[in-house]
Amino acid sequence: MASVEFSPWPFEENEDVELIWFGSPYTDYKGDWRIRVAFRRARGEVKVLSRAWGAIPLLRMGQIYTKGVLNQVRPMSGSSYTFTIPSLDQGKVVNGFQLPKRLIDFGKNPELGTQNIIQYTVGNITVCIPVIELLRAMFINSRLIAYSLMQPHGLEQLIERCEFENNVLHFHLGTRVPNTMANESNARHMSWIYLDSQINTMWNSIYQRLLSRAIAESPTNPKKAFRKGNPLDVELPSTGPIELIVRGDQFMNMVLVKEIVGFAGFRHPATEIDFWHHSKKRQESVYGDRRLRTPNQFKNDDVIINDNSEHAKEDTNQDVLETPPTFVKFINFPVVRTQKKNVKQTHAGDDVVVNTGRGGKSLDQPRQVSVQDSIVGGDTPPIDFQSLEMVPISEAIGLEDFFKMITLLKEMTSYSIRMSIVRIPPGKRFSICPNGARRTCAIVQLSNGMFTKYIIEVARPDDWSISTLILDPTNLIHLKAIERTITQLLDGLVQKGGHWDQYVLSQCSGAHIEKLKHYQSDSPRDWSIKLKGKLLKKRID
């Protein structure tokens, strides 16, 4: 699993800091959009940093950073909750100062408290969603989309054609979309935003409201207000009932949503999509030596996001980094057919092995990349992100019952719960679910005054037979060693085709590992009771 590091990093060498909140987006002296990000240090102080707006698809409240490195395996603060709201426009917009300090303390940073949140009433619970998190989960799937959101007619600049013929949507992406971002998932997502009038109005309202407020504050020079920054605001659309799976913290009858893990209930305007992009080509065989590139097994996939870069370069084949997933379930899941109008000639002769690599730099070093907007003449290679996983509403993501079980476990115990969701490493058939989505895994940390234990649950939308793992660390093992163990377990899982690697399990000397089998007859409550019993069981060394 590739690591992501932010540079420069102003905190101490081995200090863990937690991302707790976002401030206002603003433009720098070059006119580039940036976002203020608040981190809490170990001693409680809140420090606000500035990051390029293009980093938003990667950032989540609750993430822990050490030396600028994000460890995606480390569980984040908050537990899982599932809510159903009648419609997105039923929310009430208030600012962050309305939240109790037990949920979020802004310290001496009043600008953080002015950020907008949307409150929904679900039974006797008030669900509080920061506007920036709703926008990230619904729209900001990538760096490309992030910058398009903050431009007038930004989405239209990416789309070459979008029209129906005989009930089939012909959807063409333009040359501004890099080849690596021109895929069926993005075609579904972008065509939904563009065609659904309510969702499109919501999208357009974000920049329009920023601009209107800037003009109101500085009629002769709105760019001056952009440089100061203003809280994000949005026109909420009328929808049917929407189910939300979230990670959040609860105090009294309020739940602060730190991450939206999934939506269900949206409807796509199309049932069939003919998708085209200039990079999509059909292969035509011609005679000639076939050049085979041998992959370099020592290549380092880690990246350093250089915040001092002037701009990202333009690169049609830019690398794409998978971020923590956000699931969207459509009531109607449109079929996408990719049209390949152009021809790519491929040689069908003898195999000739050629060297690979970009040369010039050692492949075992992390790559310097940029999340700034791409321009001609940029100084740093770009990186983009992919966060959305789209599935039909009839199919599961494979963790729904696990989330319900954790919620019940929290109700019947006093455990402090942290959790994260990661994608299973790629490389094998098991990494992909039968519905085409990447298989994921939930990592939960449970703590009380006596112990800290970890639960690893692999998504099973296909009812794959694999046990839940319970890790009971020894008192002497360091947290980072546990995280390395979890990473090794997930790597071994993939290499064994979806089964826990017994050799890796036997080598985990710093933790006692126990399995909990799944039974079709178990309800989430049965599961939570069994897990509670396992957690209270004393380890026999």
XYZ file of C-alpha atoms in Angstrom, residues 42-314:
273
model
C -0.867 15.859 21.035
C -0.907 18.588 23.680
C -4.251 19.902 22.415
C -3.128 22.957 20.453
C -4.870 23.525 17.098
C -2.663 24.604 14.195
C -4.058 25.640 10.806
C -2.107 24.835 7.639
C -2.763 25.715 4.019
C -2.954 23.016 1.341
C -3.689 23.027 -2.379
C -7.405 22.612 -3.081
C -6.599 19.582 -5.249
C -5.757 17.560 -2.102
C -9.397 17.531 -0.929
C -10.237 14.043 -2.381
C -7.564 12.554 -0.107
C -8.310 14.422 3.124
C -10.639 13.130 5.859
C -11.381 14.405 9.337
C -9.778 12.070 11.861
C -6.715 11.191 9.778
C -3.435 10.919 11.699
C -0.204 12.242 10.174
C 3.364 11.623 11.347
C 6.224 13.510 9.677
C 3.705 14.483 7.004
C 2.926 10.846 6.186
C -0.675 9.637 6.123
C -1.001 6.041 7.289
C -4.236 4.836 5.706
C -4.269 1.688 7.847
C -4.459 3.566 11.152
C -8.072 3.763 12.406
C -9.577 7.248 12.568
C -11.686 8.765 15.338
C -15.372 7.997 15.166
C -17.740 5.047 14.942
C -20.132 3.917 12.199
C -23.736 5.129 11.933
C -26.473 4.580 9.354
C -29.206 7.190 8.857
C -31.986 7.735 6.328
C -33.014 11.315 5.615
C -36.219 12.125 3.690
C -34.498 14.518 1.253
C -31.251 16.475 1.094
C -33.126 19.771 1.057
C -34.685 18.993 4.466
C -31.448 20.069 6.172
C -30.926 23.273 8.128
C -27.682 25.199 7.456
C -25.964 26.572 10.576
C -22.353 27.351 11.439
C -19.874 25.276 13.409
C -20.293 27.353 16.561
C -23.636 25.557 17.044
C -21.769 22.313 17.815
C -20.945 21.469 21.450
C -17.270 21.686 22.391
C -17.317 18.014 23.325
C -17.733 17.276 19.604
C -15.306 19.875 18.212
C -13.201 22.547 19.892
C -11.899 25.173 17.486
C -9.416 26.567 20.010
C -8.431 30.151 19.243
C -9.422 29.944 15.566
C -12.833 31.620 15.155
C -12.724 31.241 11.368
C -13.086 27.470 11.835
C -16.373 27.996 13.691
C -17.868 30.041 10.849
C -17.835 27.032 8.495
C -21.273 25.817 7.487
C -22.774 22.519 8.577
C -26.103 20.969 7.599
C -28.309 19.575 10.354
C -30.818 16.788 9.699
C -33.279 15.482 12.277
C -33.508 11.685 12.277
C -35.763 10.495 15.090
C -34.323 12.051 18.236
C -30.856 12.448 16.695
C -29.490 15.604 15.042
C -27.045 14.608 12.305
C -24.503 17.363 11.562
C -22.689 17.196 8.201
C -20.018 19.773 7.332
C -20.800 21.270 3.922
C -17.279 20.509 2.678
C -17.678 16.813 3.559
C -21.020 16.577 1.729
C -19.435 18.171 -1.353
C -16.369 15.925 -1.166
C -18.473 12.786 -0.934
C -20.965 13.730 -3.673
C -18.717 15.563 -6.122
C -14.997 15.800 -5.409
C -13.876 12.394 -6.601
C -10.598 13.673 -8.049
C -8.232 16.622 -8.331
C -9.673 17.242 -11.803
C -13.207 17.597 -10.436
C -12.026 19.614 -7.422
C -10.689 22.434 -9.597
C -13.628 22.230 -12.033
C -15.975 22.848 -9.091
C -14.248 26.177 -8.334
C -14.498 27.553 -11.864
C -17.464 29.043 -13.732
C -18.773 26.373 -16.137
C -15.976 24.086 -14.943
C -17.869 20.861 -15.636
C -18.920 21.937 -19.117
C -15.260 22.426 -20.034
C -14.654 18.695 -19.502
C -17.608 17.457 -21.590
C -17.600 17.410 -25.383
C -21.032 15.886 -25.996
C -23.955 14.901 -23.781
C -27.252 14.127 -25.514
C -29.851 11.390 -25.832
C -30.562 9.441 -29.015
C -33.211 6.693 -28.874
C -33.052 6.689 -25.066
C -29.293 6.123 -25.105
C -27.076 8.818 -23.624
C -24.089 9.690 -25.818
C -21.497 11.014 -23.411
C -18.130 12.232 -24.723
C -15.360 13.594 -22.524
C -13.065 16.238 -23.970
C -9.306 16.472 -24.305
C -8.955 18.276 -20.951
C -9.726 14.965 -19.243
C -6.508 12.915 -18.860
C -6.544 9.393 -20.273
C -6.283 7.814 -16.833
C -9.398 9.664 -15.640
C -11.502 8.705 -18.672
C -13.197 5.596 -17.294
C -16.714 4.217 -16.967
C -17.053 5.147 -13.287
C -16.238 8.802 -13.971
C -18.580 8.753 -16.990
C -21.470 7.670 -14.735
C -20.555 10.236 -12.100
C -20.007 13.254 -14.346
C -23.052 12.574 -16.537
C -25.196 12.353 -13.361
C -24.003 15.765 -12.152
C -24.462 17.281 -15.617
C -27.894 15.829 -16.476
C -29.778 15.734 -13.185
C -31.182 19.269 -12.970
C -31.365 19.291 -9.164
C -27.822 17.942 -8.730
C -26.508 20.285 -11.431
C -28.095 23.263 -9.659
C -26.411 22.157 -6.440
C -23.048 21.901 -8.225
C -23.351 25.341 -9.840
C -24.528 26.980 -6.611
C -21.166 26.371 -4.910
C -19.106 28.707 -7.085
C -22.021 31.082 -7.664
C -22.476 31.656 -3.937
C -18.758 32.170 -3.398
C -18.758 34.708 -6.232
C -21.918 36.482 -5.008
C -20.466 36.883 -1.526
C -17.159 38.123 -2.957
C -18.993 40.748 -5.057
C -21.042 41.819 -2.021
C -17.861 42.308 0.030
C -15.785 43.923 -2.718
C -17.937 45.057 -5.675
C -15.040 46.537 -7.644
C -12.559 43.741 -6.940
C -14.151 40.348 -6.077
C -10.729 38.675 -6.305
C -9.799 40.495 -3.095
C -12.565 38.616 -1.244
C -11.460 35.349 -2.849
C -7.990 35.886 -1.393
C -9.497 36.340 2.082
C -11.699 33.271 1.747
C -15.320 32.578 2.642
C -17.151 29.527 4.038
C -18.620 27.153 1.470
C -22.380 27.312 1.013
C -24.676 25.255 -1.202
C -28.238 25.023 -2.513
C -29.521 21.650 -1.330
C -31.485 19.622 -3.904
C -34.838 17.943 -3.502
C -34.284 14.192 -3.593
C -36.083 11.095 -2.466
C -35.025 9.349 0.751
C -31.230 9.052 0.986
C -29.480 6.500 3.171
C -26.150 7.605 4.627
C -23.421 5.395 6.064
C -21.040 7.617 8.008
C -18.157 7.677 10.453
C -18.766 10.162 13.230
C -18.753 11.112 16.907
C -21.829 11.385 19.119
C -22.458 13.586 22.139
C -25.922 13.558 23.716
C -28.366 13.616 20.758
C -25.891 15.086 18.222
C -23.739 13.157 15.745
C -20.935 15.032 13.983
C -20.209 13.348 10.659
C -16.471 13.180 9.992
C -16.692 11.059 6.851
C -19.511 9.984 4.562
C -18.690 6.396 3.673
C -21.642 5.811 1.372
C -24.928 7.073 -0.114
C -27.896 5.096 -1.395
C -31.022 6.387 -3.095
C -29.908 8.662 -5.929
C -31.355 8.138 -9.405
C -29.370 8.547 -12.637
C -31.158 10.233 -15.575
C -29.874 7.576 -18.009
C -30.257 3.810 -18.215
C -27.715 3.296 -21.029
C -24.574 5.344 -21.714
C -22.408 5.248 -24.835
C -19.136 6.632 -23.534
C -16.290 7.984 -25.684
C -12.904 9.561 -25.099
C -10.137 10.054 -27.644
C -7.838 7.679 -25.706
C -10.179 4.707 -26.216
C -8.905 2.711 -29.190
C -9.585 -0.709 -30.613
C -6.562 -2.852 -31.304
C -5.576 -3.967 -34.789
C -2.844 -6.581 -35.240
C 0.004 -5.940 -37.686
C 3.196 -7.914 -38.297
C 6.258 -6.863 -36.314
C 8.220 -7.629 -33.164
C 6.124 -7.355 -30.025
C 7.919 -5.255 -27.404
C 7.468 -6.597 -23.890
C 8.263 -4.395 -20.939
C 9.357 -6.166 -17.776
C 7.970 -4.453 -14.671
C 10.530 -3.241 -12.177
C 9.825 -5.059 -8.916
C 11.818 -2.515 -6.926
C 9.844 0.537 -7.979
C 8.701 2.654 -5.036
C 5.021 3.617 -5.302
C 5.216 6.101 -2.409
C 4.611 9.765 -3.239
C 5.526 13.103 -1.691
C 3.013 15.876 -2.393
C 5.179 18.950 -2.841
C 3.164 21.950 -1.710
C 5.915 24.308 -2.879
C 5.445 23.416 -6.528
C 4.384 26.280 -8.757
C 1.930 24.199 -10.789
C 1.427 20.618 -11.835
C 2.510 19.634 -15.329
C 0.000 18.532 -17.926
